Amino acid sequence: MTAIDTTQGVGVSRLDAVSGFAARLRLLGVPNDSVADVLEVPADSAAYLTTDSRATLAAGRLLVTGDLNQYKQWIGRPDDECADVPLELPEPWTAGTGRDCRDLTAAEQRALEIAGNAYLFGDSRSVTEYRPVLESYRAPFMASVYAARRVHILPGATLVVAGQPAILLFEDVVLHDGGRLITHTPTNAVFGRLRKIKGERS
């Protein structure tokens, strides 16, 4: 997996608001030679897009940033879409940022987990005081980009996204009868076109 260090790079406001597959690739700094022409999951099988120890259907490109707002743009939800989403909020942070992460108490680690979840997938304005704390204790933030022009998930097949949080940029997705796409990690999926085809089993 090739890393793209975007700590000083582009911010992504909304991938789905950008028109066109090529423009989305440029926005994330993904070169054309990193884009698969076709990803196909054979019928009645499972394949993975992952950074863990399992074999992966395609190599991803790793985005790295120290900016929590940029990370929210990659894998989170925009604030304006989740102002009313009920999420657990942490207690105010009083421990500062000078200690080693390993020295934090279990309660402090849990507060960081709650704050990170609220910041990324809720209205970040509700936990804005946690931004420097999360950047101090949790950065660098990483996401894997998987890009393909065509994805075919054949009848009864499953495509599983796992490992590192992920961004899926697929130009054309064909989901055949009984085919599934399952995510086991935070995933921002942007498809140019999604088609479902039924009744193709022989």
Backbone as a ProteinNet text record, in pm:
[ID]
protein_1_A
[PRIMARY]
MTAIDTTQGVGVSRLDAVSGFAARLRLLGVPNDSVADVLEVPADSAAYLTTDSRATLAAGRLLVTGDLNQYKQWIGRPDDECADVPLELPEPWTAGTGRDCRDLTAAEQRALEIAGNAYLFGDSRSVTEYRPVLESYRAPFMASVYAARRVHILPGATLVVAGQPAILLFEDVVLHDGGRLITHTPTNAVFGRLRKIKGERS
[TERTIARY]
84.4	0	88.4	59.4	135.1	70.1	149.9	96.1	98.5	-8.2	-13.1	-20.7	85	84.1	15.1	-104.6	-181.4	-189.1	-96.1	-97.1	-94.7	-21.6	-16.4	-102.4	-183.4	-249.3	-392.1	-464.9	-599	-700.4	-798.8	-911.4	-1025.5	-1103.8	-1216.3	-1343.4	-1416.2	-1537.1	-1646.9	-1680.6	-1779.8	-1748	-1699.2	-1668	-1789.8	-1906	-2025.8	-2078.8	-2027.1	-2068.1	-1982.7	-1873.9	-1785.2	-1834.6	-1846.9	-1900.9	-1790.5	-1811.9	-1722.2	-1617.2	-1595.2	-1500.4	-1358.2	-1315.7	-1179.3	-1155.7	-1255.5	-1241.1	-1226.8	-1299.3	-1287.1	-1149.2	-1096.7	-960.8	-860.3	-873.1	-780.2	-790.5	-912.7	-933.9	-858.8	-851.7	-780.7	-635.5	-593.1	-454.6	-426.3	-527.6	-510.2	-479.1	-360.7	-326.3	-402.9	-419.4	-494.7	-436.6	-303.5	-245.1	-273.5	-337.5	-379.3	-524.1	-589.6	-731.5	-745.4	-817.8	-843.4	-946	-925.3	-1025.7	-1151.8	-1133.8	-1248.5	-1213.8	-1301.3	-1294.4	-1415.5	-1390.8	-1501.8	-1494.2	-1607.1	-1617.2	-1693.2	-1629.2	-1695.3	-1822.5	-1912	-2039.9	-2018.2	-2103.8	-2106.1	-1971.7	-1898.3	-1770.1	-1764	-1659.1	-1635.5	-1497.5	-1486.6	-1358.7	-1349.4	-1225.9	-1203	-1128.3	-1165.6	-1083.7	-1038.8	-910.5	-867.5	-719.8	-683.8	-543	-496.2	-583.2	-541.4	-473.1	-462.2	-380.1	-445.5	-573.5	-639.4	-597.4	-608.1	-578.8	-681.8	-636.2	-725.2	-749.2	-870.1	-906.9	-829.8	-797.5	-722.4	-640.6	-525.8	-443.8	-505.6	-501.5	-550.1	-434.7	-469.8	-371.1	-402.1	-299.1	-317.5	-307.8	-413	-411.7	-376.8	-292.1	-246.9	-260	-316.5	-327.4	-318.7	-276.5	-279.9	-396.7	-477.4	-587.9	-719.5	-778.9	-902.2	-1016.9	-1022.3	-1128.9	-1116	-994.9	-975.3	-1017	-982.9	-1021.2	-1173.3	-1241.9	-1389.1	-1441.6	-1376.9	-1419	-1399	-1295.3	-1270.9	-1371.7	-1390.9	-1468.9	-1590.4	-1606.4	-1714.4	-1839	-1922.3	-2046.4	-2039.7	-2089.6	-2089.1	-2175.2	-2129.7	-2203	-2347.4	-2368.9	-2504.4	-2601.3	-2549.2	-2637.3	-2665.9	-2600.7	-2617.5	-2634.8	-2686.1	-2708.9	-2807.3	-2900.8	-3001.5	-2972.3	-2855	-2820.8	-2781.3	-2852.1	-2816.2	-2689.7	-2587.3	-2462.5	-2419.2	-2351.7	-2296.3	-2186.5	-2186.1	-2084.2	-1995.2	-1866.3	-1773.8	-1783.4	-1727.2	-1710.4	-1604.9	-1605.6	-1500	-1361.1	-1266.6	-1129.6	-1049.8	-990	-912.7	-768	-731.6	-601.3	-488.5	-516.7	-412	-366.8	-256.1	-208.1	-60.7	0.8	144.9	191.7	98.9	141.9	152.1	224.1	229	91.6	47.1	-85.5	-99.6	10.6	5	-21	-1.5	-21.5	-163.5	-246.5	-384.4	-462.1	-553.1	-635.3	-737.8	-800.5	-905.7	-1020.2	-1054	-1162.1	-1123.1	-996.7	-951	-948.9	-905.5	-907.3	-1050.7	-1142.8	-1284.4	-1339.6	-1301.3	-1346.7	-1298	-1173.8	-1121.9	-1201	-1235.8	-1314.1	-1451.3	-1517.6	-1650.5	-1639.6	-1539.1	-1522.4	-1491.1	-1406	-1372.6	-1493.9	-1575.4	-1697.3	-1792.9	-1810.6	-1900.3	-1847.5	-1716	-1656.7	-1671.2	-1640.6	-1639.6	-1779.2	-1867.3	-1995.2	-2116.2	-2089.5	-2195	-2161.6	-2220.5	-2192.5	-2065.5	-1956.4	-1827.3	-1829.1	-1921.1	-1927.9	-1965.2	-2024.6	-2061.8	-1941.9	-1831.1	-1710.4	-1586.6	-1604	-1494	-1370.4	-1390.3	-1274.9	-1187.7	-1239.4	-1162.2	-1071.2	-1087.9	-1007.1	-857.4	-800.2	-655.2	-613.8	-702.4	-672.1	-666	-764.7	-767.4	-649.4	-617.3	-502.5	-372.4	-364.7	-244.1	-228.2	-339.1	-330.9	-366	-433.5	-478.2	-417.5	-359.7	-298	-169	-124.8	-186.3	-312.1	-402.9	-527.2	-508.5	-558.2	-534.2	-662.9	-671.1	-781.9	-726.8	-781.1	-739.7	-838.9	-787.1	-871.3	-864.8	-981.5	-992	-1070.2	-1007.9	-1070.2	-1078.1	-1193.4	-1212.7	-1313.8	-1291.7	-1387.3	-1513.2	-1499.2	-1617.1	-1600.2	-1707.3	-1709.6	-1828.9	-1804.3	-1911.1	-1912.4	-2021.8	-2041.1	-2142.8	-2092.8	-2173.5	-2274.5	-2368.4	-2475.9	-2424.9	-2479.3	-2444.5	-2310.1	-2240	-2105.4	-2114.3	-2005.9	-1998.4	-1864.4	-1869.2	-1748.5	-1745.7	-1638.9	-1626.8	-1517.5	-1549	-1450.1	-1412.8	-1283.2	-1237.6	-1102.6	-1050.3	-919.5	-927.9	-838.4	-832.2	-962.8	-1009.7	-1122.9	-1098.4	-1205.7	-1190.1	-1273.8	-1223.1	-1297.3	-1307.1	-1429.7	-1452.1	-1490.6	-1413.9	-1447	-1467.3	-1591.8	-1624.1	-1707.4	-1666.1	-1739	-1868.8	-1865.3	-1984.4	-1988.2	-2094.3	-2108.5	-2227.9	-2205.9	-2313.6	-2327.7	-2441.1	-2470.2	-2568.7	-2518.8	-2602.6	-2688.2	-2783.3	-2881.7	-2813.3	-2847.9	-2790	-2653.5	-2598.5	-2468.5	-2479.7	-2372.7	-2376.6	-2244.1	-2252.9	-2136	-2150.7	-2052.7	-2058.2	-1935.5	-1954.7	-1841.5	-1825.8	-1702.5	-1668.8	-1576.7	-1574.3	-1492.8	-1562.2	-1540.2	-1601.7	-1564.7	-1665.7	-1645	-1724.7	-1658	-1723.1	-1726.6	-1845.4	-1858.8	-1925.2	-1857.2	-1910.3	-1909.8	-2030.1	-2044.3	-2099	-2039.3	-2093.3	-2228.2	-2238.3	-2363.6	-2371	-2488.1	-2511.1	-2629.8	-2605.6	-2713.7	-2732.4	-2857.5	-2890.6	-2957	-2901.7	-2952.3	-3005.5	-3130.9	-3195.5	-3215	-3228.1	-3267.3	-3165.7	-3037.2	-2934.5	-2871.8	-2920.1	-2861.2	-2897.8	-2800.1	-2827	-2872.9
-117.8	0	123.3	216.4	339.7	446.5	516.5	622	755.2	831.9	968.3	1055.3	1129.5	1215.4	1345.7	1365.3	1484.9	1580.3	1567.3	1656.1	1802.4	1831.3	1967.2	1980	1880.1	1873.5	1922.5	1867.4	1914.4	1870	1952.3	1913.1	1866.9	1776	1724.2	1771.7	1861.5	1911.3	1806.9	1759.6	1654.4	1582.2	1459.4	1385.8	1369.5	1344.3	1321.3	1449.5	1564.5	1691.4	1725.8	1650.9	1674.7	1592.7	1656	1588.6	1516.6	1388	1311.7	1231.2	1111.3	1016.8	1072.5	1126.6	1178.2	1294.6	1380.1	1494	1446.2	1341.5	1287.5	1226.9	1159	1104.6	1216.8	1323.3	1436.7	1499.9	1512	1574.9	1501.5	1367.7	1287.3	1260.6	1308	1286.9	1144.2	1073.3	934.3	931.9	885.3	882	772.4	792.3	696.6	556.3	544.3	410.2	333.5	398.1	329.1	283.3	307.8	275.5	141.4	48	-81.2	-62.1	-130.8	-124.8	-198.7	-323.8	-405.3	-481	-473.7	-560.2	-652	-783.1	-877.6	-977.4	-991.5	-1090.7	-1209.5	-1327.3	-1443.4	-1484.8	-1546.1	-1589.2	-1676.2	-1656.6	-1737.5	-1740.3	-1630.5	-1622.6	-1490.2	-1475.1	-1349.4	-1298	-1167.8	-1102.5	-980.5	-937.5	-830	-713.3	-594.7	-475.7	-443	-464.5	-459.3	-426.7	-375.7	-353.1	-449.5	-543.2	-639.1	-758.3	-868	-979.3	-1062.3	-1039.7	-1116.9	-1068.2	-1157.4	-1118.3	-1014.7	-914.7	-808.1	-816.9	-779.7	-783.5	-678.9	-567.5	-460.7	-386.5	-338.8	-258.1	-119.4	-68.5	66.5	164.7	291.2	397.5	459.2	477.7	524.6	676.1	740.1	883	904.4	1001.6	1028.5	1177.6	1212.7	1352.2	1366.1	1481.8	1514.2	1604.6	1639.4	1733.6	1657.7	1668.9	1596.8	1640.5	1768.6	1814.7	1750.7	1736.4	1671.1	1524.1	1460.1	1319.7	1304.9	1398.2	1396.4	1407.8	1491.1	1505.7	1376.2	1300.7	1175.7	1066.8	1043.8	925.6	956.6	1081.2	1113.8	1165.1	1230.5	1288.4	1439.9	1515.1	1661	1706.6	1810.7	1863	1896.1	1954.3	1998.9	1883.3	1760.2	1643.8	1572.6	1613.7	1536	1620.9	1741.9	1827.9	1764.3	1682.6	1621.4	1474.7	1424.5	1284.6	1269.7	1184.1	1168	1082.9	1140.3	1068.4	1093.5	995	1011.1	1117.4	1205.8	1309.8	1285.2	1316.6	1293	1404.1	1375.9	1480.3	1579.7	1703.8	1799	1742.5	1769.1	1718.6	1808.3	1751.3	1830.5	1782.7	1678.3	1614.6	1677.3	1777.8	1837.4	1743.9	1778.3	1696.7	1661.4	1683.8	1664.5	1524.7	1435.8	1302.6	1205.8	1098.5	988.9	922.4	883.9	821.9	698.3	626	504.3	535	659.9	698.9	746.7	754	797	688.1	729.3	633.5	570.2	463.7	399	496.8	578.7	677.4	782.2	823.1	921.5	860.8	735	666.8	655.5	622.6	611	746.9	853.9	988.1	1024.2	986.3	1010.6	932.6	808.7	726.8	790.1	832.3	894.3	1025.1	1106	1234.3	1215.6	1118.8	1093	1051	963.1	918.8	1035.5	1119.8	1235.1	1335.5	1356.1	1454.3	1409.9	1283.8	1235.5	1207	1151.1	1102.8	1178.4	1281.5	1368.8	1511.9	1605.4	1746.9	1781.2	1803	1824.5	1948.1	2038.9	2160.2	2129.4	2012.9	1975.9	1931.2	1899.3	1855.4	1926.2	2048.1	2120.4	2134.2	2139.9	2153.4	2028.3	1917.5	1793.3	1785.7	1877	1865.6	1861.8	1958	1950.8	1828.9	1783.7	1665.7	1541.2	1525.8	1411.1	1415.5	1534.3	1545.3	1513.3	1547.9	1519.7	1370.7	1304.8	1165.4	1061.4	1100.7	1000.7	1015.8	1132.2	1150.2	1067.4	1026.2	1058.8	975.7	1035.8	969	913.1	791	724.2	667.2	671	608.8	549.1	435.9	371.1	404.4	439.6	469	350.3	298.9	193.5	252	253.6	315.3	214.4	211.3	120.4	180.2	151.9	199.3	114.1	-16.6	-104.4	-207.6	-230.9	-332.9	-422.1	-552.9	-651	-746	-745.1	-839.6	-940.7	-1058.8	-1157.3	-1225.6	-1303.4	-1361.1	-1434.4	-1398.7	-1463.4	-1424.7	-1332.4	-1293.2	-1179.6	-1166	-1060.4	-989.8	-858.1	-776.2	-712.3	-739.5	-693.4	-587.9	-474.7	-369.2	-375.7	-392	-410.5	-343.5	-352.2	-294.9	-145.5	-70.6	74.7	139	248.1	321.3	345.6	347.1	340.2	443.5	478.7	557.8	472	448	372.7	470.3	473	553.2	457.3	426.9	333.4	406.6	397.5	467.3	396.7	263.1	186.3	58.4	38.8	-79.4	-159.1	-289.2	-379.5	-483.8	-482.3	-573.9	-677.7	-799.5	-905.4	-969.1	-1050.8	-1110.7	-1179.2	-1136.3	-1194.9	-1142.2	-1051.9	-993.4	-889.3	-876.2	-782.4	-708	-585.8	-507.9	-481.8	-528.7	-517.1	-440.2	-346.9	-273.2	-304.4	-331.3	-355.3	-246.4	-133.4	-20.1	104.9	221.3	342.8	358.9	378.3	379.7	491.3	569.6	671.5	615.5	576.1	515	613	642	732	658.1	629.8	555.4	648	640.1	715.4	661.2	527.2	460.9	327.1	293.7	165.3	98	-24.4	-100.5	-232.7	-271.8	-401.2	-485.2	-606.5	-696.7	-820.5	-852	-966.4	-1080.3	-1201.8	-1318.2	-1368.8	-1362.4	-1408.3	-1542	-1602.6	-1732	-1839	-1927.4	-2035.2	-2160
0	0	0	-88.5	-98.1	-13.4	63.8	149	76.5	91.8	43.7	167.5	194.4	312.5	276.3	330.5	297.1	414.8	506.9	622.7	578.2	472.6	419.4	293.8	264.8	135	132.1	37.4	5.1	109.8	131	215.2	126.9	174.9	98.2	166	102	166.2	160.7	43.5	27.1	-103.3	-95.3	-217.6	-305.4	-241.7	-321.8	-384.5	-340.4	-400.9	-522.5	-542.4	-655.7	-773.4	-888	-1005.7	-1081.5	-1106	-1191.6	-1117.3	-1167.2	-1108.5	-1109.7	-1224.9	-1237.9	-1141.7	-1122.9	-1032.1	-888.3	-851.1	-714.8	-692.4	-794.3	-783.7	-761.8	-840.2	-827.1	-689.2	-637.3	-507.9	-397.2	-408	-308.4	-345.8	-461.8	-503.5	-544.8	-596.1	-638.5	-788.4	-828.7	-972.2	-1046.1	-1176.3	-1258.1	-1253.5	-1237.3	-1237.8	-1108.6	-1012	-889.3	-896.3	-1008.9	-1023.3	-1094.5	-1031.5	-1095.9	-1207.2	-1319.4	-1426.3	-1384.6	-1338	-1297.5	-1169.9	-1071.3	-953.6	-960	-955.5	-965.6	-851.4	-781.1	-674.3	-731.5	-743.5	-803.4	-727.9	-799.1	-741.8	-618.6	-519.7	-397.7	-324.2	-329.4	-258.8	-183.3	-103.7	-32.9	-70.4	-87.2	-113.8	-22.9	3.1	99	35.9	77.9	61.7	202.9	232.3	371.3	383.6	499.9	533	640.4	680.6	782	716.4	786.6	738.5	628.7	601.3	495.4	357.3	259.4	121.7	77.4	3	-41	-190.9	-232	-373.3	-452.6	-390.6	-457.2	-352.7	-393.9	-303.5	-289.2	-168.9	-146.7	-143.3	-138.2	-116.6	17.8	97.1	233.7	239.7	290.8	316.7	463.2	491	627	654.3	770	808.8	960.6	1005.3	1147.5	1181.7	1080.7	1094.6	1112.9	1230.7	1259.7	1169.5	1133.3	1044	906.5	858	730	737.6	848.2	865.9	868	932.5	932.6	789.6	708.5	569.4	490.6	525.3	454	491.2	622.4	662.7	748.4	792.6	885.2	816.2	895.4	844.6	860.3	760.9	772.4	890.5	958.3	1073.5	1039.7	921.2	886.7	863.7	854.1	836.4	967.9	1075.1	1197.6	1322.5	1305	1421.3	1519.1	1469.6	1556.2	1588	1547.8	1574.2	1721.2	1796	1938	1952.7	2012.8	2037.3	2180.7	2237.2	2370.4	2366.5	2465.6	2473.9	2595	2583.5	2694.7	2798.8	2915.2	3016.4	2966.6	3014.8	2975.4	3004.6	2915.6	2928.9	3021.7	3122.6	3218.8	3230.9	3155	3174.8	3094.3	3011	2929.2	2818.2	2752.5	2640.4	2650.5	2764.9	2774.7	2808.9	2848.8	2892.5	2776.5	2798.5	2702.8	2699.7	2583.4	2568	2655.8	2676.5	2758.5	2905.4	2944.9	3084.9	3114	3011.4	3033.8	3107.4	3193.4	3266.5	3172.3	3218	3138.9	3111.9	3210.5	3192.9	3088.5	3086.9	2987.8	2848.1	2837.8	2707.8	2656.1	2746.9	2708.2	2665.3	2733	2694.4	2554.6	2521	2386.4	2282.5	2314.7	2222.2	2197.2	2303.7	2291.6	2212.5	2245.3	2176.9	2028.9	1996.8	1857.1	1777.5	1834.9	1767.8	1745.5	1849.8	1838.1	1736.3	1735.2	1644.4	1499.1	1471.4	1333.2	1278.5	1361.7	1309.8	1362.3	1440.1	1488.2	1452.6	1525.8	1506.1	1584.1	1514.4	1580.3	1670.3	1645.6	1727	1872	1895	2032.1	2115.5	2049.9	2121.4	2066.9	2024.6	1959.6	2048.5	2182.4	2272	2270.8	2217.6	2211.1	2088.6	1993.2	1871.8	1900.7	1975.5	1999.4	2081.1	2168.2	2249.6	2160.5	2073.1	1982.4	1885.4	1835.5	1744.9	1817.6	1945.5	2022.5	2051.2	2087.9	2133.1	2027.2	1918.8	1821.5	1682.3	1651.9	1519.7	1511.6	1393.2	1264.7	1238.7	1161.6	1122.4	982.1	960.7	832.9	774	642.7	570	441.7	401.6	277	166.8	49.8	-65.6	-161.1	-196.7	-297.5	-415.2	-532.7	-649.6	-763.6	-829.8	-943.4	-1040.3	-1167.3	-1268	-1269.3	-1256.1	-1253.2	-1141.8	-1069	-964.3	-989.8	-1001.4	-1021.5	-902.4	-828.9	-719.2	-770.3	-808.5	-880.2	-786.5	-841.4	-759.2	-635.6	-520.2	-394.6	-337.6	-400.3	-354.9	-252.9	-174.6	-73.9	-85.3	-92.1	-85.6	53	128.7	267.1	275.3	336.5	360.2	507.7	535.8	674.3	692.5	815.6	844.2	868.2	805	818.3	770.4	832.5	774	625.8	547.2	402.1	328.1	209.9	112.8	-12	-58.6	-182	-291.7	-398.7	-516.3	-632.4	-663.2	-770.2	-875.1	-1000.2	-1106.5	-1140.8	-1143.4	-1182.9	-1100.2	-1022.6	-938.1	-987.4	-1011.7	-1050.3	-940.5	-874.7	-765.6	-817.7	-840.9	-896.5	-787.7	-828.9	-738.9	-620.1	-499	-379.1	-343.1	-422.8	-392.9	-282.7	-202.8	-89.8	-77.3	-26.3	13.3	162.3	242	388.1	434.7	527.5	582.4	730.4	771.1	911	964.6	897.4	937.2	886	948.2	893.4	746.7	662.1	517.8	453	370.5	288.6	147.4	99.9	-31.9	-127.4	-238.6	-339.6	-472.9	-524.5	-648.7	-757.4	-877.8	-989.6	-1031.4	-1031.7	-1068.7	-997.1	-944.4	-878.3	-944.7	-994.2	-1058.2	-985.4	-965	-906.5	-1014.8	-1033.5	-1136.8	-1071.2	-1094.9	-1032.5	-1129.9	-1073.2	-1153.7	-1250.9	-1216.9	-1310.7	-1271.3	-1164.2	-1124.9	-1226.2	-1255.3	-1350.7	-1277.1
[MASK]
++++++++++++++++++++++++++++++++++++++++++++++++++++++++++++++++++++++++++++++++++++++++++++++++++++++++++++++++++++++++++++++++++++++++++++++++++++++++++++++++++++++++++++++++++++++++++++++++++++++++++

